[in-house]
CSV table of N, CA and C in Angstrom, one decimal:
chain,number,residue,atom,x,y,z
A,1,GLY,N,-48.6,240.4,13.5
A,1,GLY,CA,-48.7,240.3,14.9
A,1,GLY,C,-49.4,239.0,15.3
A,2,THR,N,-50.1,239.1,16.4
A,2,THR,CA,-50.8,238.0,17.0
A,2,THR,C,-51.9,237.5,16.2
A,3,ALA,N,-52.7,238.4,15.6
A,3,ALA,CA,-53.8,238.0,14.7
A,3,ALA,C,-53.3,237.3,13.5
A,4,ALA,N,-52.3,237.7,12.9
A,4,ALA,CA,-51.7,237.1,11.7
A,4,ALA,C,-51.2,235.7,12.1
A,5,ALA,N,-50.5,235.6,13.2
A,5,ALA,CA,-50.0,234.3,13.6
A,5,ALA,C,-51.2,233.3,13.9
A,6,SER,N,-52.2,233.8,14.6
A,6,SER,CA,-53.4,232.9,14.9
A,6,SER,C,-54.1,232.5,13.6
A,7,ALA,N,-54.2,233.4,12.6
A,7,ALA,CA,-54.8,233.0,11.3
A,7,ALA,C,-54.0,232.0,10.6
A,8,ALA,N,-52.6,232.2,10.6
A,8,ALA,CA,-51.7,231.3,10.0
A,8,ALA,C,-51.8,229.9,10.6
A,9,LEU,N,-51.9,229.9,12.0
A,9,LEU,CA,-52.0,228.6,12.7
A,9,LEU,C,-53.3,227.9,12.3
A,10,ALA,N,-54.4,228.6,12.3
A,10,ALA,CA,-55.7,228.0,11.9
A,10,ALA,C,-55.6,227.4,10.5
A,11,ALA,N,-55.0,228.1,9.6
A,11,ALA,CA,-54.9,227.7,8.2
A,11,ALA,C,-54.0,226.4,8.1
A,12,ALA,N,-52.9,226.4,8.9
A,12,ALA,CA,-52.0,225.3,8.9
A,12,ALA,C,-52.7,224.0,9.5
A,13,LEU,N,-53.4,224.2,10.6
A,13,LEU,CA,-54.0,223.0,11.2
A,13,LEU,C,-55.1,222.4,10.3
A,14,ALA,N,-55.8,223.3,9.6
A,14,ALA,CA,-56.8,222.7,8.7
A,14,ALA,C,-56.3,222.5,7.3
A,15,GLY,N,-55.1,222.7,7.1
A,15,GLY,CA,-54.5,222.5,5.8
A,15,GLY,C,-55.1,223.4,4.7
A,16,CYS,N,-55.5,224.6,5.0
A,16,CYS,CA,-56.1,225.5,4.1
A,16,CYS,C,-55.1,226.3,3.3
A,17,VAL,N,-55.2,226.1,1.9
A,17,VAL,CA,-54.3,226.9,1.0
A,17,VAL,C,-55.0,227.0,-0.3
A,18,ASP,N,-55.1,228.2,-0.9
A,18,ASP,CA,-55.6,228.4,-2.2
A,18,ASP,C,-56.9,227.8,-2.5
A,19,GLY,N,-57.9,227.9,-1.5
A,19,GLY,CA,-59.2,227.3,-1.7
A,19,GLY,C,-59.4,225.9,-1.3
A,20,ALA,N,-58.3,225.2,-1.0
A,20,ALA,CA,-58.3,223.8,-0.6
A,20,ALA,C,-58.3,223.8,0.9
A,21,CYS,N,-59.0,222.9,1.5
A,21,CYS,CA,-59.1,222.8,3.0
A,21,CYS,C,-59.4,221.3,3.4
A,22,LEU,N,-58.7,220.9,4.4
A,22,LEU,CA,-58.9,219.5,4.9
A,22,LEU,C,-58.7,218.5,3.8
A,23,LEU,N,-59.7,217.7,3.5
A,23,LEU,CA,-59.5,216.6,2.6
A,23,LEU,C,-59.7,216.9,1.1
A,24,ARG,N,-60.2,218.1,0.8
A,24,ARG,CA,-60.6,218.5,-0.5
A,24,ARG,C,-59.8,219.7,-1.1
A,25,ASN,N,-59.6,219.6,-2.4
A,25,ASN,CA,-59.0,220.7,-3.2
A,25,ASN,C,-60.1,221.7,-3.5
A,26,ALA,N,-59.7,222.8,-4.0
A,26,ALA,CA,-60.6,223.9,-4.3
A,26,ALA,C,-61.7,223.4,-5.3
A,27,ASP,N,-61.3,222.5,-6.2
A,27,ASP,CA,-62.3,222.0,-7.2
A,27,ASP,C,-63.2,220.8,-6.6
A,28,GLY,N,-63.0,220.5,-5.3
A,28,GLY,CA,-63.8,219.4,-4.7
A,28,GLY,C,-63.2,218.0,-4.8
A,29,SER,N,-62.1,217.9,-5.5
A,29,SER,CA,-61.4,216.6,-5.6
A,29,SER,C,-60.6,216.3,-4.3
A,30,LEU,N,-60.4,215.0,-4.1
A,30,LEU,CA,-59.7,214.6,-2.9
A,30,LEU,C,-58.2,215.0,-3.0
A,31,ARG,N,-57.7,215.3,-1.8
A,31,ARG,CA,-56.3,215.5,-1.7
A,31,ARG,C,-55.6,214.3,-1.2
A,32,GLU,N,-54.3,214.2,-1.4
A,32,GLU,CA,-53.5,213.2,-0.8
A,32,GLU,C,-53.5,213.3,0.7
A,33,PRO,N,-53.4,212.3,1.5
A,33,PRO,CA,-53.2,210.9,1.1
A,33,PRO,C,-54.5,210.2,0.9
A,34,GLU,N,-55.7,210.9,0.9
A,34,GLU,CA,-56.9,210.2,0.7
A,34,GLU,C,-57.1,209.8,-0.8
A,35,LEU,N,-56.5,210.5,-1.7
A,35,LEU,CA,-56.6,210.2,-3.1
A,35,LEU,C,-56.0,208.9,-3.5
A,36,ARG,N,-54.7,208.8,-3.4
A,36,ARG,CA,-53.9,207.6,-3.8
A,36,ARG,C,-53.1,207.0,-2.7
A,37,HIS,N,-53.1,207.6,-1.5
A,37,HIS,CA,-52.4,207.1,-0.4
A,37,HIS,C,-50.9,207.2,-0.5
A,38,ASN,N,-50.4,208.2,-1.3
A,38,ASN,CA,-49.0,208.4,-1.4
A,38,ASN,C,-48.5,209.1,-0.2
A,39,PRO,N,-47.3,208.6,0.4
A,39,PRO,CA,-46.8,209.2,1.6
A,39,PRO,C,-46.2,210.6,1.3
A,40,TYR,N,-46.2,211.4,2.4
A,40,TYR,CA,-45.6,212.7,2.4
A,40,TYR,C,-44.1,212.7,2.1
A,41,ASP,N,-43.6,213.6,1.3
A,41,ASP,CA,-42.2,213.7,1.0
A,41,ASP,C,-41.8,215.1,1.1
A,42,PRO,N,-41.0,215.5,2.1
A,42,PRO,CA,-40.6,216.9,2.3
A,42,PRO,C,-39.7,217.4,1.2
A,43,ARG,N,-39.2,216.6,0.3
A,43,ARG,CA,-38.4,217.0,-0.8
A,43,ARG,C,-39.2,217.2,-2.1
A,44,ALA,N,-40.5,216.9,-2.0
A,44,ALA,CA,-41.3,217.1,-3.2
A,44,ALA,C,-41.5,218.6,-3.4
A,45,PRO,N,-41.9,219.0,-4.7
A,45,PRO,CA,-42.1,220.4,-4.9
A,45,PRO,C,-43.2,221.0,-3.9
A,46,LEU,N,-43.0,222.2,-3.6
A,46,LEU,CA,-43.9,222.9,-2.6
A,46,LEU,C,-45.3,222.8,-3.0
A,47,ALA,N,-45.7,223.0,-4.3
A,47,ALA,CA,-47.1,222.9,-4.7
A,47,ALA,C,-47.7,221.5,-4.4
A,48,SER,N,-46.9,220.4,-4.6
A,48,SER,CA,-47.3,219.1,-4.3
A,48,SER,C,-47.5,218.9,-2.8
A,49,ARG,N,-46.6,219.4,-2.0
A,49,ARG,CA,-46.8,219.3,-0.5
A,49,ARG,C,-48.0,220.1,0.0
A,50,LEU,N,-48.2,221.3,-0.6
A,50,LEU,CA,-49.4,222.1,-0.2
A,50,LEU,C,-50.7,221.5,-0.6
A,51,GLY,N,-50.7,220.6,-1.6
A,51,GLY,CA,-51.9,220.0,-2.1
A,51,GLY,C,-52.3,218.7,-1.3
A,52,ARG,N,-51.8,218.6,-0.1
A,52,ARG,CA,-52.0,217.4,0.7
A,52,ARG,C,-52.7,217.8,2.0
A,53,CYS,N,-53.2,216.9,2.7
A,53,CYS,CA,-53.6,217.1,4.1
A,53,CYS,C,-53.4,215.8,4.9
A,54,ASP,N,-52.2,215.7,5.4
A,54,ASP,CA,-51.8,214.5,6.1
A,54,ASP,C,-52.2,214.5,7.6
A,55,ASP,N,-51.9,213.4,8.3
A,55,ASP,CA,-52.1,213.3,9.7
A,55,ASP,C,-51.2,214.2,10.5
A,56,GLU,N,-50.1,214.6,10.0
A,56,GLU,CA,-49.1,215.5,10.6
A,56,GLU,C,-49.3,216.9,10.0
A,57,PRO,N,-49.2,217.9,10.8
A,57,PRO,CA,-49.5,219.3,10.3
A,57,PRO,C,-48.3,219.9,9.5
A,58,TRP,N,-48.0,219.2,8.4
A,58,TRP,CA,-46.8,219.7,7.6
A,58,TRP,C,-47.1,221.1,7.1
A,59,HIS,N,-48.3,221.6,7.0
A,59,HIS,CA,-48.6,222.9,6.6
A,59,HIS,C,-48.0,224.0,7.5
A,60,LEU,N,-47.7,223.7,8.8
A,60,LEU,CA,-47.1,224.6,9.6
A,60,LEU,C,-45.8,225.2,9.0
A,61,TRP,N,-45.1,224.3,8.3
A,61,TRP,CA,-43.8,224.6,7.7
A,61,TRP,C,-44.0,224.9,6.2
A,62,ASP,N,-44.8,224.2,5.5
A,62,ASP,CA,-45.0,224.4,4.1
A,62,ASP,C,-45.6,225.7,3.7
A,63,LEU,N,-46.6,226.1,4.6
A,63,LEU,CA,-47.2,227.4,4.3
A,63,LEU,C,-46.2,228.6,4.6
A,64,ALA,N,-45.4,228.4,5.7
A,64,ALA,CA,-44.4,229.4,6.0
A,64,ALA,C,-43.4,229.5,4.8
A,65,GLU,N,-43.1,228.4,4.2
A,65,GLU,CA,-42.2,228.4,3.0
A,65,GLU,C,-42.9,229.2,1.9
A,66,LYS,N,-44.1,228.9,1.7
A,66,LYS,CA,-44.9,229.6,0.6
A,66,LYS,C,-44.9,231.1,0.9
A,67,ARG,N,-45.1,231.5,2.1
A,67,ARG,CA,-45.2,233.0,2.5
A,67,ARG,C,-43.8,233.6,2.4
A,68,GLY,N,-42.7,232.8,2.4
A,68,GLY,CA,-41.4,233.4,2.4
A,68,GLY,C,-41.2,234.3,3.7
A,69,GLY,N,-40.7,235.4,3.6
A,69,GLY,CA,-40.5,236.3,4.7
A,69,GLY,C,-41.7,237.2,5.0
A,70,SER,N,-42.8,237.1,4.2
A,70,SER,CA,-43.9,238.0,4.2
A,70,SER,C,-45.0,237.6,5.2
A,71,GLY,N,-44.8,236.7,6.1
A,71,GLY,CA,-45.8,236.3,7.0
A,71,GLY,C,-45.2,235.6,8.2
A,72,PRO,N,-46.0,235.1,9.1
A,72,PRO,CA,-45.5,234.5,10.3
A,72,PRO,C,-44.6,233.2,10.0
A,73,SER,N,-43.5,233.2,10.7
A,73,SER,CA,-42.6,232.0,10.6
A,73,SER,C,-43.1,230.9,11.6
A,74,PRO,N,-42.6,229.7,11.5
A,74,PRO,CA,-42.9,228.7,12.4
A,74,PRO,C,-42.7,229.2,13.9
A,75,ALA,N,-41.6,229.9,14.1
A,75,ALA,CA,-41.4,230.4,15.5
A,75,ALA,C,-42.5,231.3,16.0
A,76,ALA,N,-43.1,232.1,15.1
A,76,ALA,CA,-44.2,233.0,15.5
A,76,ALA,C,-45.5,232.3,15.8
A,77,LEU,N,-45.6,231.1,15.3
A,77,LEU,CA,-46.8,230.3,15.6
A,77,LEU,C,-46.8,229.6,16.9
A,78,LEU,N,-45.6,229.5,17.5
A,78,LEU,CA,-45.5,228.7,18.8
A,78,LEU,C,-46.3,229.3,19.9
A,79,ARG,N,-46.3,230.6,20.1
A,79,ARG,CA,-47.1,231.2,21.2
A,79,ARG,C,-48.6,231.0,21.1
A,80,PRO,N,-49.2,231.3,19.9
A,80,PRO,CA,-50.6,231.0,19.8
A,80,PRO,C,-50.9,229.5,19.9
A,81,LEU,N,-50.0,228.7,19.4
A,81,LEU,CA,-50.3,227.2,19.5
A,81,LEU,C,-50.2,226.8,21.0
A,82,LYS,N,-49.2,227.2,21.7
A,82,LYS,CA,-49.2,226.9,23.1
A,82,LYS,C,-50.4,227.4,23.9
A,83,GLY,N,-50.9,228.6,23.5
A,83,GLY,CA,-52.1,229.1,24.2
A,83,GLY,C,-53.3,228.2,23.9
A,84,LEU,N,-53.4,227.8,22.6
A,84,LEU,CA,-54.5,226.9,22.2
A,84,LEU,C,-54.4,225.6,22.9
A,85,CYS,N,-53.3,225.0,23.0
A,85,CYS,CA,-53.1,223.7,23.6
A,85,CYS,C,-53.3,223.7,25.1
A,86,ALA,N,-53.1,224.8,25.7
A,86,ALA,CA,-53.3,225.0,27.1
A,86,ALA,C,-54.8,225.2,27.5
A,87,ASP,N,-55.6,225.5,26.5
A,87,ASP,CA,-57.0,225.8,26.8
A,87,ASP,C,-57.9,224.6,26.5
A,88,ALA,N,-58.1,223.8,27.5
A,88,ALA,CA,-58.9,222.5,27.4
A,88,ALA,C,-60.2,222.7,26.8
A,89,HIS,N,-60.9,223.8,27.2
A,89,HIS,CA,-62.3,224.1,26.7
A,89,HIS,C,-62.2,224.3,25.2
A,90,ALA,N,-61.3,225.1,24.7
A,90,ALA,CA,-61.1,225.4,23.3
A,90,ALA,C,-60.8,224.1,22.5
A,91,LEU,N,-59.9,223.3,23.1
A,91,LEU,CA,-59.5,222.0,22.4
A,91,LEU,C,-60.7,221.1,22.3
A,92,GLU,N,-61.5,221.0,23.3
A,92,GLU,CA,-62.7,220.2,23.3
A,92,GLU,C,-63.7,220.6,22.3
A,93,ARG,N,-63.9,221.9,22.2
A,93,ARG,CA,-64.8,222.5,21.2
A,93,ARG,C,-64.3,222.2,19.7
A,94,LEU,N,-63.0,222.4,19.5
A,94,LEU,CA,-62.4,222.1,18.2
A,94,LEU,C,-62.5,220.7,17.8
A,95,ARG,N,-62.3,219.8,18.8
A,95,ARG,CA,-62.4,218.4,18.5
A,95,ARG,C,-63.8,218.0,18.1
A,96,GLY,N,-64.8,218.7,18.6
A,96,GLY,CA,-66.2,218.4,18.3
A,96,GLY,C,-66.8,219.0,17.0
A,97,VAL,N,-66.0,219.9,16.4
A,97,VAL,CA,-66.5,220.6,15.2
A,97,VAL,C,-66.8,219.7,14.0
A,98,LEU,N,-65.9,218.8,13.8
A,98,LEU,CA,-65.9,218.0,12.6
A,98,LEU,C,-66.3,216.5,13.0
A,99,PRO,N,-67.1,215.9,12.1
A,99,PRO,CA,-67.5,214.5,12.4
A,99,PRO,C,-66.2,213.6,12.3
A,100,PRO,N,-66.0,212.6,13.0
A,100,PRO,CA,-64.8,211.8,12.9
A,100,PRO,C,-64.5,211.3,11.5
A,101,VAL,N,-65.6,210.8,10.9
A,101,VAL,CA,-65.4,210.3,9.5
A,101,VAL,C,-66.5,210.9,8.6
A,102,LEU,N,-66.2,211.0,7.3
A,102,LEU,CA,-67.2,211.5,6.3
A,102,LEU,C,-67.4,210.5,5.3
A,103,PRO,N,-68.6,209.9,5.1
A,103,PRO,CA,-68.8,208.9,4.1
A,103,PRO,C,-68.9,209.6,2.7
A,104,SER,N,-68.3,209.0,1.7
A,104,SER,CA,-68.3,209.5,0.4
A,104,SER,C,-68.1,208.3,-0.6
A,105,LEU,N,-69.2,208.0,-1.4
A,105,LEU,CA,-69.1,207.0,-2.3
A,105,LEU,C,-68.7,205.6,-1.7
A,106,GLY,N,-69.2,205.3,-0.6
A,106,GLY,CA,-68.9,204.1,0.1
A,106,GLY,C,-67.6,204.0,0.9
A,107,ILE,N,-66.9,205.1,0.9
A,107,ILE,CA,-65.6,205.1,1.6
A,107,ILE,C,-65.8,206.1,2.8
A,108,LEU,N,-65.2,205.7,4.0
A,108,LEU,CA,-65.2,206.6,5.1
A,108,LEU,C,-63.9,207.3,5.2
A,109,HIS,N,-64.0,208.6,4.9
A,109,HIS,CA,-62.8,209.5,4.9
A,109,HIS,C,-62.6,210.0,6.4
A,110,LYS,N,-61.4,210.0,6.9
A,110,LYS,CA,-61.2,210.4,8.3
A,110,LYS,C,-61.1,211.9,8.4
A,111,LEU,N,-62.1,212.6,8.2
A,111,LEU,CA,-62.1,214.1,8.3
A,111,LEU,C,-61.8,214.6,9.7
A,112,GLY,N,-62.6,214.3,10.6
A,112,GLY,CA,-62.4,214.8,12.0
A,112,GLY,C,-61.2,214.1,12.7
A,113,VAL,N,-61.0,212.8,12.4
A,113,VAL,CA,-59.9,212.1,12.9
A,113,VAL,C,-58.6,212.7,12.5
A,114,ARG,N,-58.5,213.0,11.2
A,114,ARG,CA,-57.3,213.6,10.7
A,114,ARG,C,-57.0,215.0,11.3
A,115,PHE,N,-58.1,215.8,11.4
A,115,PHE,CA,-57.9,217.1,12.1
A,115,PHE,C,-57.4,217.0,13.5
A,116,ARG,N,-58.0,216.0,14.2
A,116,ARG,CA,-57.6,215.8,15.6
A,116,ARG,C,-56.1,215.3,15.7
A,117,LEU,N,-55.7,214.4,14.8
A,117,LEU,CA,-54.3,214.0,14.8
A,117,LEU,C,-53.4,215.1,14.5
A,118,ARG,N,-53.7,216.0,13.6
A,118,ARG,CA,-52.9,217.2,13.3
A,118,ARG,C,-52.8,218.1,14.5
A,119,LEU,N,-53.9,218.3,15.1
A,119,LEU,CA,-53.9,219.2,16.3
A,119,LEU,C,-53.1,218.6,17.5
A,120,HIS,N,-53.3,217.3,17.7
A,120,HIS,CA,-52.6,216.6,18.7
A,120,HIS,C,-51.1,216.6,18.5
A,121,CYS,N,-50.7,216.4,17.2
A,121,CYS,CA,-49.3,216.4,16.9
A,121,CYS,C,-48.7,217.8,17.1
A,122,ALA,N,-49.4,218.9,16.6
A,122,ALA,CA,-48.9,220.2,16.8
A,122,ALA,C,-48.7,220.6,18.3
A,123,CYS,N,-49.7,220.2,19.1
A,123,CYS,CA,-49.6,220.4,20.6
A,123,CYS,C,-48.5,219.6,21.2
A,124,ALA,N,-48.3,218.4,20.8
A,124,ALA,CA,-47.2,217.6,21.3
A,124,ALA,C,-45.9,218.2,21.0
A,125,LEU,N,-45.7,218.7,19.8
A,125,LEU,CA,-44.5,219.4,19.4
A,125,LEU,C,-44.3,220.7,20.2
A,126,ALA,N,-45.3,221.5,20.4
A,126,ALA,CA,-45.2,222.7,21.2
A,126,ALA,C,-44.9,222.4,22.6
A,127,ASN,N,-45.6,221.4,23.2
A,127,ASN,CA,-45.4,221.2,24.6
A,127,ASN,C,-44.2,220.4,25.0
A,128,GLN,N,-43.6,219.6,24.1
A,128,GLN,CA,-42.4,218.9,24.3
A,128,GLN,C,-41.2,219.7,24.0
A,129,GLY,N,-41.4,221.0,23.7
A,129,GLY,CA,-40.2,221.8,23.5
A,129,GLY,C,-39.4,221.3,22.3
A,130,ALA,N,-40.0,220.9,21.2
A,130,ALA,CA,-39.3,220.4,20.1
A,130,ALA,C,-38.3,221.5,19.6
A,131,PRO,N,-37.0,221.3,19.8
A,131,PRO,CA,-36.1,222.3,19.5
A,131,PRO,C,-35.9,222.8,18.1
A,132,VAL,N,-36.2,221.9,17.1
A,132,VAL,CA,-36.0,222.2,15.7
A,132,VAL,C,-37.3,222.8,15.1
A,133,ALA,N,-38.5,222.2,15.5
A,133,ALA,CA,-39.8,222.5,14.8
A,133,ALA,C,-40.2,223.9,14.8
A,134,PHE,N,-39.8,224.7,15.8
A,134,PHE,CA,-40.3,226.1,15.8
A,134,PHE,C,-39.2,227.1,15.7
A,135,ARG,N,-38.1,226.7,15.0
A,135,ARG,CA,-37.1,227.7,14.7
A,135,ARG,C,-37.7,228.6,13.5
A,136,ALA,N,-37.3,229.8,13.4
A,136,ALA,CA,-37.8,230.7,12.4
A,136,ALA,C,-37.5,230.1,11.0
A,137,GLU,N,-36.4,229.5,10.8
A,137,GLU,CA,-36.0,229.0,9.5
A,137,GLU,C,-36.4,227.5,9.3
A,138,ALA,N,-37.2,226.9,10.2
A,138,ALA,CA,-37.6,225.5,10.0
A,138,ALA,C,-38.4,225.3,8.7
A,139,THR,N,-38.1,224.1,8.1
A,139,THR,CA,-38.8,223.7,7.0
A,139,THR,C,-39.3,222.3,7.2
A,140,SER,N,-40.2,221.8,6.4
A,140,SER,CA,-40.7,220.4,6.6
A,140,SER,C,-39.6,219.4,6.5
A,141,ALA,N,-38.6,219.7,5.6
A,141,ALA,CA,-37.4,218.8,5.5
A,141,ALA,C,-36.6,218.8,6.7
A,142,THR,N,-36.4,219.9,7.4
A,142,THR,CA,-35.5,220.0,8.6
A,142,THR,C,-36.2,219.5,9.8
A,143,VAL,N,-37.5,219.4,9.8
A,143,VAL,CA,-38.3,219.0,11.0
A,143,VAL,C,-38.8,217.6,10.9
A,144,GLN,N,-38.7,217.0,9.7
A,144,GLN,CA,-39.4,215.7,9.5
A,144,GLN,C,-39.0,214.7,10.6
A,145,GLU,N,-37.8,214.5,10.9
A,145,GLU,CA,-37.4,213.5,11.9
A,145,GLU,C,-38.0,213.8,13.2
A,146,GLU,N,-37.9,215.1,13.6
A,146,GLU,CA,-38.5,215.4,14.9
A,146,GLU,C,-40.0,215.2,15.0
A,147,VAL,N,-40.7,215.6,13.9
A,147,VAL,CA,-42.1,215.4,13.9
A,147,VAL,C,-42.5,214.0,14.0
A,148,LEU,N,-41.8,213.1,13.2
A,148,LEU,CA,-42.1,211.7,13.3
A,148,LEU,C,-41.8,211.1,14.6
A,149,ARG,N,-40.7,211.5,15.2
A,149,ARG,CA,-40.2,211.0,16.6
A,149,ARG,C,-41.3,211.4,17.6
A,150,VAL,N,-41.8,212.6,17.6
A,150,VAL,CA,-42.8,213.1,18.6
A,150,VAL,C,-44.2,212.6,18.3
A,151,CYS,N,-44.6,212.7,17.0
A,151,CYS,CA,-46.0,212.4,16.7
A,151,CYS,C,-46.3,211.0,16.2
A,152,ARG,N,-45.3,210.3,15.7
A,152,ARG,CA,-45.4,208.9,15.2
A,152,ARG,C,-44.3,208.1,15.6
A,153,PRO,N,-44.0,207.9,16.9
A,153,PRO,CA,-42.8,207.2,17.4
A,153,PRO,C,-42.8,205.7,16.9
A,154,GLU,N,-44.0,205.2,16.6
A,154,GLU,CA,-44.1,203.8,16.1
A,154,GLU,C,-43.5,203.7,14.7
A,155,TRP,N,-43.3,204.7,14.0
A,155,TRP,CA,-42.7,204.7,12.7
A,155,TRP,C,-41.2,204.7,12.7
A,156,VAL,N,-40.6,205.3,13.8
A,156,VAL,CA,-39.2,205.5,13.8
A,156,VAL,C,-38.5,204.6,14.8
A,157,ASN,N,-39.2,203.9,15.6
A,157,ASN,CA,-38.5,202.9,16.5
A,157,ASN,C,-38.6,201.5,16.1
């Protein structure tokens, strides 16, 4: 129901899967693209895609793929996402939860910046009525072009 969709949305936005969240794996090591700066590939094995935390919220689709039919589909996440995106107070509170950058061994990792980019991208997709992104059967491979067009137009133009 609604609670499951909201929990799935929160996990997807933070990139949480199997003990990993945001920039770190369960063992504390860095995730891509912070680790080696390899770009996202929707054709990579699912485990590889889930082991990342990019500026785009690919986990919206990759976690749905992992769940198979046993959890909320991308279509089920649209309503709670639209509700979140329409709540300016909640958005402001979420944006302030994480520091913009996190220093680690002389490198500034964009912790809060990355979360905000993921949130902004998800809201842009929801609010622009992205026709492919929130179909029940959507996958990261089928939505890649739409996500990049909406969230990173400078990459496709």
